[in-house]
Tab-separated table of C-alpha atoms and ligand atoms in Angstrom:
chain	number	residue	atom	x	y	z
A	10	MET	CA	0.000	0.000	0.000
A	11	LYS	CA	1.426	3.374	-1.052
A	12	LYS	CA	1.691	5.679	1.964
A	13	ASN	CA	1.797	9.425	2.388
A	14	LEU	CA	4.895	11.192	3.699
A	15	GLU	CA	3.409	11.700	7.182
A	16	THR	CA	2.809	7.973	7.601
A	17	ILE	CA	6.271	7.129	6.266
A	18	CYS	CA	7.822	9.546	8.794
A	19	VAL	CA	6.105	7.775	11.667
A	20	GLN	CA	5.969	4.162	10.493
A	21	GLY	CA	8.430	3.771	7.612
A	22	GLY	CA	11.489	1.555	7.808
A	23	TRP	CA	11.066	-0.699	10.853
A	24	LYS	CA	8.364	-3.320	10.269
A	25	PRO	CA	8.120	-5.433	13.431
A	26	LYS	CA	6.857	-8.974	13.147
A	27	ASN	CA	4.698	-10.646	15.799
A	28	GLY	CA	6.252	-10.374	19.222
A	29	GLU	CA	8.977	-7.960	18.103
A	30	PRO	CA	9.416	-4.489	19.644
A	31	ARG	CA	7.115	-1.817	18.274
A	32	VAL	CA	9.938	0.718	18.577
A	33	LEU	CA	13.033	0.318	16.406
A	34	PRO	CA	15.606	-1.594	18.493
A	35	ILE	CA	19.239	-0.484	18.694
A	36	TYR	CA	21.377	-3.330	17.371
A	37	GLN	CA	24.520	-1.992	18.995
A	38	SER	CA	26.638	-4.891	17.779
A	39	THR	CA	29.537	-5.006	15.361
A	40	THR	CA	28.974	-8.640	14.489
A	41	PHE	CA	26.281	-11.230	13.910
A	42	LYS	CA	26.560	-14.887	14.836
A	43	TYR	CA	26.414	-17.946	12.547
A	44	SER	CA	26.765	-21.571	13.529
A	45	SER	CA	28.597	-22.952	10.504
A	46	THR	CA	31.551	-21.857	8.392
A	47	GLU	CA	29.512	-22.489	5.291
A	48	GLU	CA	26.692	-20.149	6.295
A	49	MET	CA	29.173	-17.341	6.821
A	50	ALA	CA	30.996	-18.190	3.554
A	51	ASP	CA	27.699	-17.967	1.636
A	52	LEU	CA	27.245	-14.416	2.894
A	53	PHE	CA	30.683	-13.418	1.641
A	54	ASP	CA	30.002	-15.090	-1.726
A	55	LEU	CA	26.694	-13.189	-1.957
A	56	LYS	CA	24.857	-16.518	-2.171
A	57	ALA	CA	22.805	-15.639	0.903
A	58	ASP	CA	21.444	-12.459	2.466
A	59	GLY	CA	22.232	-11.615	6.062
A	60	TYR	CA	24.067	-9.374	8.460
A	61	PHE	CA	27.667	-10.095	9.282
A	62	TYR	CA	29.505	-6.861	10.026
A	63	THR	CA	28.039	-3.450	10.903
A	64	ARG	CA	30.354	-1.494	8.596
A	65	LEU	CA	28.482	-3.110	5.707
A	66	ALA	CA	24.997	-3.471	7.161
A	67	ASN	CA	23.189	-3.261	10.488
A	68	PRO	CA	19.456	-3.794	11.133
A	69	THR	CA	18.936	-0.477	12.975
A	70	ASN	CA	20.787	1.522	10.329
A	71	ASP	CA	19.026	-0.321	7.506
A	72	ALA	CA	15.579	0.442	8.909
A	73	VAL	CA	16.339	4.164	9.062
A	74	ALA	CA	17.905	4.111	5.595
A	75	ALA	CA	14.732	2.426	4.298
A	76	LYS	CA	12.586	5.182	5.824
A	77	ILE	CA	14.655	7.969	4.253
A	78	ASN	CA	14.686	6.109	0.954
A	79	GLU	CA	10.901	5.881	1.006
A	80	LEU	CA	10.570	9.570	1.902
A	81	GLU	CA	12.720	10.587	-1.073
A	82	GLY	CA	11.216	7.957	-3.403
A	83	GLY	CA	14.508	6.236	-4.248
A	84	VAL	CA	15.622	2.678	-4.955
A	85	GLY	CA	18.184	2.625	-2.154
A	86	CYS	CA	19.729	4.742	0.581
A	87	VAL	CA	23.053	4.539	2.389
A	88	LEU	CA	23.511	6.256	5.731
A	89	THR	CA	26.871	7.822	6.506
A	90	SER	CA	28.529	9.161	9.640
A	91	SER	CA	28.088	12.805	8.528
A	92	GLY	CA	26.742	14.978	5.746
A	93	GLN	CA	30.324	15.601	4.675
A	94	ALA	CA	30.844	11.853	4.206
A	95	ALA	CA	27.579	11.655	2.230
A	96	ASN	CA	28.651	14.327	-0.244
A	97	PHE	CA	32.142	12.855	-0.505
A	98	TYR	CA	30.771	9.378	-1.258
A	99	ALA	CA	28.141	10.676	-3.677
A	100	ILE	CA	30.894	12.203	-5.831
A	101	PHE	CA	33.670	9.664	-5.231
A	102	ASN	CA	31.365	6.791	-6.228
A	103	ILE	CA	31.513	7.995	-9.844
A	104	CYS	CA	34.638	10.191	-9.979
A	105	GLN	CA	38.262	9.154	-9.773
A	106	ALA	CA	41.616	10.869	-10.315
A	107	GLY	CA	41.546	12.638	-13.668
A	108	ASP	CA	37.782	13.233	-13.560
A	109	HIS	CA	35.930	16.513	-13.266
A	110	PHE	CA	32.524	17.665	-12.064
A	111	ILE	CA	30.500	20.857	-11.963
A	112	THR	CA	29.058	22.375	-8.817
A	113	SER	CA	26.988	25.376	-7.914
A	114	ASN	CA	29.164	27.896	-6.066
A	115	THR	CA	26.396	28.671	-3.573
A	116	ILE	CA	26.894	25.628	-1.377
A	117	TYR	CA	27.715	24.985	2.269
A	118	GLY	CA	31.268	26.114	3.165
A	119	GLY	CA	32.339	22.629	4.271
A	120	THR	CA	31.221	21.154	0.948
A	121	PHE	CA	32.903	24.033	-0.907
A	122	ASN	CA	36.153	23.170	0.834
A	123	LEU	CA	35.736	19.414	0.301
A	124	PHE	CA	35.225	19.955	-3.426
A	125	GLY	CA	37.670	22.788	-4.002
A	126	VAL	CA	40.553	21.575	-1.837
A	127	THR	CA	40.373	17.969	-0.645
A	128	LEU	CA	38.952	16.336	-3.787
A	129	LYS	CA	41.492	18.277	-5.839
A	130	LYS	CA	44.240	16.594	-3.797
A	131	LEU	CA	42.751	13.264	-4.912
A	132	GLY	CA	42.995	14.395	-8.538
A	133	ILE	CA	39.276	15.168	-8.915
A	134	ASP	CA	38.788	18.638	-10.312
A	135	CYS	CA	35.627	20.724	-10.179
A	136	THR	CA	34.341	23.931	-11.701
A	137	PHE	CA	32.259	26.230	-9.505
A	138	ILE	CA	29.485	27.812	-11.527
A	139	ASP	CA	27.060	30.550	-10.546
A	140	PRO	CA	23.531	29.130	-10.966
A	141	ASP	CA	22.449	32.601	-12.096
A	142	TRP	CA	24.634	32.355	-15.206
A	143	SER	CA	22.985	31.687	-18.570
A	144	ASP	CA	22.706	28.111	-19.877
A	145	GLU	CA	25.391	28.946	-22.403
A	146	GLN	CA	27.854	30.092	-19.734
A	147	ILE	CA	27.214	27.047	-17.534
A	148	GLU	CA	27.334	24.565	-20.400
A	149	ALA	CA	30.768	25.898	-21.304
A	150	ALA	CA	31.999	24.341	-18.024
A	151	PHE	CA	31.286	20.768	-19.205
A	152	GLN	CA	34.373	18.830	-20.278
A	153	PRO	CA	34.766	15.347	-21.795
A	154	ASN	CA	35.791	14.058	-18.324
A	155	THR	CA	32.860	15.727	-16.473
A	156	LYS	CA	31.009	13.101	-14.401
A	157	CYS	CA	28.251	14.941	-12.523
A	158	PHE	CA	26.596	18.225	-11.606
A	159	PHE	CA	26.012	19.185	-7.945
A	160	GLY	CA	23.852	21.752	-6.128
A	161	GLU	CA	21.816	22.345	-2.936
A	162	THR	CA	18.004	22.626	-3.123
A	163	ILE	CA	18.239	25.587	-0.734
A	164	SER	CA	21.775	26.799	-0.265
A	165	ASN	CA	23.418	27.110	3.130
A	166	PRO	CA	23.746	29.895	4.238
A	167	GLY	CA	22.496	32.132	1.396
A	168	GLY	CA	19.051	30.567	1.020
A	169	ASN	CA	19.256	30.493	-2.805
A	170	VAL	CA	16.847	28.073	-4.482
A	171	PHE	CA	18.372	25.700	-7.047
A	172	ASP	CA	16.493	25.312	-10.318
A	173	ILE	CA	16.552	21.496	-10.169
A	174	GLU	CA	14.609	20.842	-13.374
A	175	ARG	CA	16.777	23.218	-15.397
A	176	PHE	CA	20.021	21.715	-14.134
A	177	ALA	CA	18.782	18.112	-14.427
A	178	LYS	CA	18.045	18.725	-18.114
A	179	MET	CA	21.442	20.335	-18.591
A	180	ALA	CA	23.272	17.485	-16.824
A	181	HIS	CA	21.391	14.859	-18.833
A	182	LYS	CA	22.103	16.669	-22.092
A	183	HIS	CA	25.787	16.130	-21.269
A	184	GLY	CA	25.296	12.514	-20.189
A	185	VAL	CA	25.882	12.978	-16.462
A	186	PRO	CA	23.682	12.719	-13.342
A	187	LEU	CA	22.474	15.612	-11.206
A	188	ILE	CA	23.241	15.281	-7.483
A	189	VAL	CA	21.237	17.495	-5.127
A	190	ASP	CA	21.886	18.091	-1.428
A	191	ASN	CA	18.331	18.293	-0.079
A	192	THR	CA	19.275	18.976	3.561
A	193	PHE	CA	17.413	22.260	4.106
A	194	ALA	CA	14.229	21.457	2.198
A	195	THR	CA	13.904	17.835	3.395
A	196	PRO	CA	11.604	15.507	1.436
A	197	ILE	CA	8.672	17.084	3.283
A	198	ASN	CA	9.095	20.283	1.263
A	199	CYS	CA	10.845	19.079	-1.896
A	200	ARG	CA	11.474	15.704	-3.519
A	201	PRO	CA	14.230	16.386	-6.071
A	202	PHE	CA	13.720	13.067	-7.919
A	203	GLU	CA	10.328	14.386	-9.086
A	204	TRP	CA	12.194	17.159	-10.927
A	205	GLY	CA	14.730	14.929	-12.695
A	206	CYS	CA	17.497	14.829	-10.084
A	207	ASP	CA	19.299	11.470	-10.006
A	208	ILE	CA	20.966	11.299	-6.598
A	209	VAL	CA	20.016	13.073	-3.376
A	210	THR	CA	22.258	13.665	-0.377
A	211	HIS	CA	21.500	14.856	3.154
A	212	SER	CA	23.171	16.045	6.254
A	213	THR	CA	20.738	14.202	8.544
A	214	THR	CA	22.319	16.229	11.354
A	215	LYS	CA	19.876	19.026	10.469
A	216	TYR	CA	16.072	18.949	10.200
A	217	MET	CA	15.829	15.186	9.780
A	218	ASP	CA	17.214	14.754	13.276
A	219	GLY	CA	15.823	18.099	14.366
A	220	HIS	CA	17.070	17.893	17.952
A	221	ALA	CA	20.813	18.252	17.349
A	222	THR	CA	21.595	14.899	18.935
A	223	GLN	CA	23.638	13.166	16.233
A	224	VAL	CA	25.789	13.901	13.198
A	225	GLY	CA	24.874	11.881	10.130
A	226	GLY	CA	24.347	11.825	6.408
A	227	ALA	CA	22.521	9.952	3.668
A	228	VAL	CA	22.890	9.243	-0.047
A	229	ILE	CA	19.761	8.194	-1.932
A	230	ASP	CA	19.713	6.822	-5.457
A	231	SER	CA	16.694	7.425	-7.703
A	232	GLY	CA	17.731	4.468	-9.863
A	233	ASN	CA	16.845	6.575	-12.888
A	234	PHE	CA	20.221	7.426	-14.357
A	235	ASP	CA	21.140	5.128	-17.251
A	236	TRP	CA	24.821	4.406	-16.508
A	237	GLU	CA	25.025	1.862	-19.332
A	238	ALA	CA	24.019	4.512	-21.871
A	239	TYR	CA	27.270	6.332	-20.965
A	240	ALA	CA	29.283	3.210	-20.124
A	241	ASP	CA	32.619	4.771	-21.091
A	242	LYS	CA	32.133	7.621	-18.624
A	243	PHE	CA	31.340	5.359	-15.682
A	244	PRO	CA	33.656	2.318	-15.875
A	245	GLY	CA	33.434	1.843	-12.106
A	246	LEU	CA	29.791	0.882	-12.569
A	247	THR	CA	29.835	-0.692	-16.006
A	248	THR	CA	32.973	-2.894	-15.963
A	249	PRO	CA	33.878	-5.769	-13.606
A	250	ASP	CA	35.025	-4.841	-10.095
A	251	GLU	CA	37.832	-7.288	-9.338
A	252	SER	CA	37.626	-6.367	-5.659
A	253	TYR	CA	34.008	-7.495	-5.580
A	254	HIS	CA	33.778	-10.960	-7.129
A	255	GLY	CA	34.413	-9.541	-10.621
A	256	LEU	CA	30.821	-8.305	-10.677
A	257	THR	CA	29.710	-5.502	-12.951
A	258	TYR	CA	27.377	-3.375	-10.839
A	259	THR	CA	25.035	-2.322	-13.646
A	260	LYS	CA	24.638	-5.919	-14.825
A	261	ALA	CA	24.306	-7.510	-11.393
A	262	PHE	CA	22.195	-4.863	-9.671
A	263	GLY	CA	20.407	-2.929	-12.440
A	264	LYS	CA	18.750	0.202	-11.055
A	265	LYS	CA	20.530	-0.299	-7.727
A	266	ALA	CA	24.027	-0.292	-9.284
A	267	TYR	CA	25.131	3.079	-7.885
A	268	VAL	CA	23.915	2.505	-4.344
A	269	THR	CA	25.230	-1.066	-4.220
A	270	LYS	CA	28.682	0.060	-5.339
A	271	LEU	CA	28.636	2.773	-2.705
A	272	VAL	CA	28.106	0.239	0.094
A	273	SER	CA	30.059	-2.713	-1.160
A	274	GLN	CA	33.075	-0.748	-2.341
A	275	LEU	CA	33.272	2.659	-0.631
A	276	MET	CA	31.790	1.712	2.740
A	277	ARG	CA	33.837	-1.470	2.759
A	278	ASP	CA	37.073	0.408	2.076
A	279	LEU	CA	36.540	3.786	3.740
A	280	GLY	CA	34.083	3.171	6.573
A	281	SER	CA	32.186	6.290	7.769
A	282	ILE	CA	29.099	4.441	8.957
A	283	PRO	CA	26.819	5.958	11.565
A	284	ALA	CA	26.545	4.261	14.963
A	285	PRO	CA	23.288	2.311	15.430
A	286	GLN	CA	22.625	4.478	18.499
A	287	ASN	CA	22.789	7.561	16.264
A	288	CYS	CA	20.445	5.996	13.732
A	289	PHE	CA	17.979	5.337	16.550
A	290	LEU	CA	18.103	9.025	17.511
A	291	LEU	CA	17.762	10.068	13.885
A	292	ASN	CA	14.707	7.845	13.578
A	293	LEU	CA	13.054	9.543	16.542
A	294	GLY	CA	13.605	12.862	14.804
A	295	LEU	CA	12.190	11.590	11.531
A	296	GLU	CA	9.001	10.532	13.295
A	297	THR	CA	8.040	14.208	13.698
A	298	LEU	CA	9.707	15.736	10.621
A	299	HIS	CA	6.325	16.272	8.922
A	300	LEU	CA	5.062	18.215	11.969
A	301	ARG	CA	8.185	20.278	12.532
A	302	MET	CA	8.850	21.464	8.973
A	303	PRO	CA	5.565	23.371	8.531
A	304	ARG	CA	6.099	25.042	11.918
A	305	HIS	CA	9.679	26.043	11.005
A	306	CYS	CA	8.383	27.562	7.754
A	307	GLU	CA	5.439	29.353	9.384
A	308	ASN	CA	7.684	30.868	12.088
A	309	ALA	CA	10.428	31.797	9.601
A	310	GLN	CA	7.940	33.515	7.302
A	311	LYS	CA	6.731	35.713	10.175
A	312	VAL	CA	10.277	36.460	11.342
A	313	ALA	CA	11.407	37.275	7.769
A	314	GLU	CA	8.490	39.677	7.335
A	315	TRP	CA	9.326	41.309	10.693
A	316	LEU	CA	12.999	41.671	9.747
A	317	GLN	CA	12.104	43.145	6.374
A	318	ALA	CA	10.002	45.824	8.047
A	319	ASN	CA	12.713	46.648	10.611
A	320	PRO	CA	14.602	49.908	9.921
A	321	LYS	CA	17.829	48.484	11.403
A	322	VAL	CA	17.904	45.669	8.838
A	323	ALA	CA	19.726	46.314	5.550
A	324	TRP	CA	18.522	43.267	3.633
A	325	VAL	CA	16.730	39.922	4.099
A	326	ASN	CA	17.010	36.818	1.943
A	327	TYR	CA	14.145	34.405	2.480
A	328	CYS	CA	12.587	32.822	-0.559
A	329	GLY	CA	9.112	32.997	0.997
A	330	LEU	CA	9.114	36.810	0.777
A	331	PRO	CA	7.288	38.132	-2.299
A	332	GLY	CA	9.797	40.107	-4.340
A	333	ASN	CA	12.681	37.879	-3.245
A	334	LYS	CA	14.958	36.854	-6.108
A	335	TYR	CA	14.102	33.185	-5.481
A	336	TYR	CA	10.388	33.619	-4.764
A	337	ASP	CA	9.233	32.199	-8.112
A	338	LEU	CA	11.578	29.210	-7.925
A	339	ALA	CA	10.395	28.599	-4.360
A	340	GLN	CA	6.760	28.658	-5.515
A	341	LYS	CA	7.657	25.997	-8.071
A	342	TYR	CA	9.864	23.670	-6.004
A	343	LEU	CA	8.772	24.483	-2.443
A	344	PRO	CA	5.067	25.339	-2.626
A	345	ASN	CA	4.408	24.264	0.977
A	346	GLY	CA	7.305	26.223	2.445
A	347	SER	CA	11.085	26.164	2.209
A	348	CYS	CA	12.808	25.915	5.597
A	349	GLY	CA	13.458	27.916	8.753
A	350	VAL	CA	16.749	29.455	7.684
A	351	ILE	CA	16.857	33.169	6.938
A	352	ALA	CA	19.891	35.193	5.823
A	353	PHE	CA	19.955	38.878	6.637
A	354	GLY	CA	22.314	41.787	7.148
A	355	LEU	CA	22.141	44.675	9.609
A	356	LYS	CA	22.787	48.276	8.694
A	357	GLY	CA	26.158	49.352	10.020
A	358	THR	CA	29.466	47.645	10.511
A	359	ARG	CA	30.507	44.100	11.319
A	360	GLU	CA	30.800	45.139	15.002
A	361	GLU	CA	27.083	45.927	15.084
A	362	ALA	CA	26.298	42.427	13.849
A	363	VAL	CA	28.477	40.983	16.610
A	364	ARG	CA	26.866	43.224	19.277
A	365	PHE	CA	23.397	42.167	18.117
A	366	MET	CA	24.271	38.502	18.297
A	367	ASP	CA	25.915	38.811	21.709
A	368	ALA	CA	22.812	40.549	23.093
A	369	LEU	CA	20.429	37.704	22.208
A	370	ASP	CA	18.849	35.801	25.060
A	371	PHE	CA	17.522	32.318	24.181
A	372	VAL	CA	18.337	32.635	20.478
A	373	ALA	CA	21.767	31.086	20.844
A	374	ILE	CA	24.995	31.440	18.903
A	375	VAL	CA	25.803	27.894	17.805
A	376	THR	CA	27.686	26.291	14.945
A	377	HIS	CA	24.588	24.529	13.897
A	378	VAL	CA	21.477	25.160	11.920
A	379	ALA	CA	18.113	23.597	11.258
A	380	ASP	CA	16.996	22.214	14.574
A	381	ALA	CA	14.100	22.837	16.919
A	382	ARG	CA	15.854	25.643	18.841
A	383	THR	CA	16.301	29.041	17.213
A	384	CYS	CA	19.956	29.815	16.653
A	385	VAL	CA	22.147	32.320	14.924
A	386	LEU	CA	25.575	32.371	13.294
A	387	HIS	CA	27.867	34.773	11.478
A	388	PRO	CA	29.278	32.534	8.710
A	389	ALA	CA	32.165	34.868	7.827
A	390	SER	CA	33.537	34.482	11.365
A	391	HIS	CA	32.429	30.885	11.950
A	392	THR	CA	31.537	28.152	9.417
A	393	HIS	CA	33.065	29.901	6.416
A	394	ARG	CA	36.109	31.426	8.093
A	395	GLN	CA	38.421	29.264	5.943
A	396	LEU	CA	37.162	31.078	2.824
A	397	SER	CA	38.801	34.222	1.512
A	398	ASP	CA	36.666	37.334	0.968
A	399	GLU	CA	36.632	36.554	-2.722
A	400	GLN	CA	35.555	32.944	-2.104
A	401	LEU	CA	32.923	34.233	0.333
A	402	ARG	CA	31.492	36.471	-2.359
A	403	GLU	CA	31.697	33.623	-4.884
A	404	ALA	CA	29.760	31.408	-2.470
A	405	GLY	CA	27.096	34.104	-2.146
A	406	VAL	CA	28.035	34.834	1.484
A	407	ALA	CA	28.185	38.550	2.245
A	408	PRO	CA	30.607	39.412	5.080
A	409	ASP	CA	27.696	40.978	7.011
A	410	LEU	CA	25.430	37.950	6.506
A	411	ILE	CA	23.766	36.686	9.679
A	412	ARG	CA	22.247	33.240	9.396
A	413	LEU	CA	19.173	32.888	11.553
A	414	SER	CA	17.786	29.396	11.927
A	415	VAL	CA	14.237	29.821	13.137
A	416	GLY	CA	13.092	27.067	15.469
A	417	ILE	CA	9.701	25.827	16.533
A	418	GLU	CA	9.277	27.897	19.705
A	419	ASN	CA	6.540	30.538	19.991
A	420	VAL	CA	7.238	32.983	17.175
A	421	ASN	CA	6.315	36.015	19.299
A	422	ASP	CA	9.049	35.062	21.767
A	423	ILE	CA	11.584	34.696	18.950
A	424	ILE	CA	10.695	38.135	17.588
A	425	ALA	CA	10.799	39.649	21.091
A	426	ASP	CA	14.335	38.319	21.598
A	427	LEU	CA	15.473	39.703	18.221
A	428	GLU	CA	13.827	43.024	19.033
A	429	GLN	CA	15.500	43.479	22.421
A	430	ALA	CA	18.900	42.597	20.887
A	431	MET	CA	18.375	45.101	18.062
A	432	GLN	CA	17.686	47.804	20.606
A	433	LYS	CA	21.208	47.289	21.971
A	434	ILE	CA	22.985	48.164	18.721
B	25	PLP	N1	25.211	19.879	3.425
B	25	PLP	C1	24.623	20.967	3.942
B	25	PLP	C2	23.593	21.698	3.130
B	25	PLP	C3	24.952	21.419	5.225
B	25	PLP	O1	24.337	22.505	5.716
B	25	PLP	C4	25.938	20.719	5.955
B	25	PLP	C5	26.335	21.163	7.311
B	25	PLP	O2	25.973	22.225	7.777
B	25	PLP	C6	26.539	19.596	5.374
B	25	PLP	C7	26.144	19.195	4.127
B	25	PLP	C8	27.572	18.820	6.130
B	25	PLP	O3	26.907	18.019	7.057
B	25	PLP	P1	27.540	17.482	8.431
B	25	PLP	O4	27.773	18.652	9.302
B	25	PLP	O5	26.492	16.544	8.916
B	25	PLP	O6	28.815	16.778	8.063
């Protein structure tokens, strides 16, 4: 029976049989017992299904992965130990030394650094494009060795909305998949596969968890990209993997080729799995995701409107505000609301921004975003401090940008706290 998102949030993934716990159990075990050598050997030879080592599969983790997969509408999901690991694996699963990919330049600072610095050290090059460029300008970035296109549904911290359908068409025209980091929108507000995206990633640390209790990530495969049609571009998927029984992923696993390779090759060799305890916590968060997201959006809309009307505020970027540059794209991709994150700048100097933030009461300064508690951050001094001013501008992060992550408290209290802090500048 096909279920709605709300039901999947609450009941997806864990399907207890008679006499089993109603609540997802924590299988906090590295290993799983077998009574004969042959039974264990059959698992290694892929002749039988079963758990044997938590780095490759664990019942708690699998149940949560199944829930997220169902929410996004994919064919398979792999959970990772962080959002960073998810984005690394999503790219590294199809790119190797000598390859190239294209990414939006308005992405989270950590991802910007991963792509622009660390992947380069591994011989994987990328071109940062401005999503506002014309098709012609962006298409000029494709090279014969380009393997994918990457962007964030709603960018962190700028709040720019990614034109998924436009970029999916462009990627497909050049024979590569579109990968979208859907962290801020969550599948409650946007399901990128419905717009032609091929692979979705998440930092589950954010809204999916919602309580800031664990760091985690996810990669979900739509199963829609035809790797065989571009077999020469993706030899890792379309030719035998000698380290994995000489299997060719596309032939052996069909639509699940990408996600199977990610587990059986990358997870096997690099690790980065989440702890079952963390997956349990993530699952608790997911059970209320459908209730929290509308409240985040409702509160953020009111706060954004209040900020816009405030004479001390220089500018506000929230795609729910009519007249915002991304309003029309938000209406298309995020008709039920975007997220709780607002970017704004105060009139005056950087010092004023710091004084405002220091004067806040329960709206806390934390290096986090997208959870139940309202929080605030100055990316230029915190998350993005490794970027130069030029890189900051390239990433759409103004030096005066304050990132306000509106929580699910009473909105009048949130506004009152902002108001009293503004009076102190
Ligand atoms: N993607 C986005 C959009 C993020 O905002 C973040 C973190 O803020 C990440 C990825 C990285 O996730 P994590 O902190 O879980 O490694």
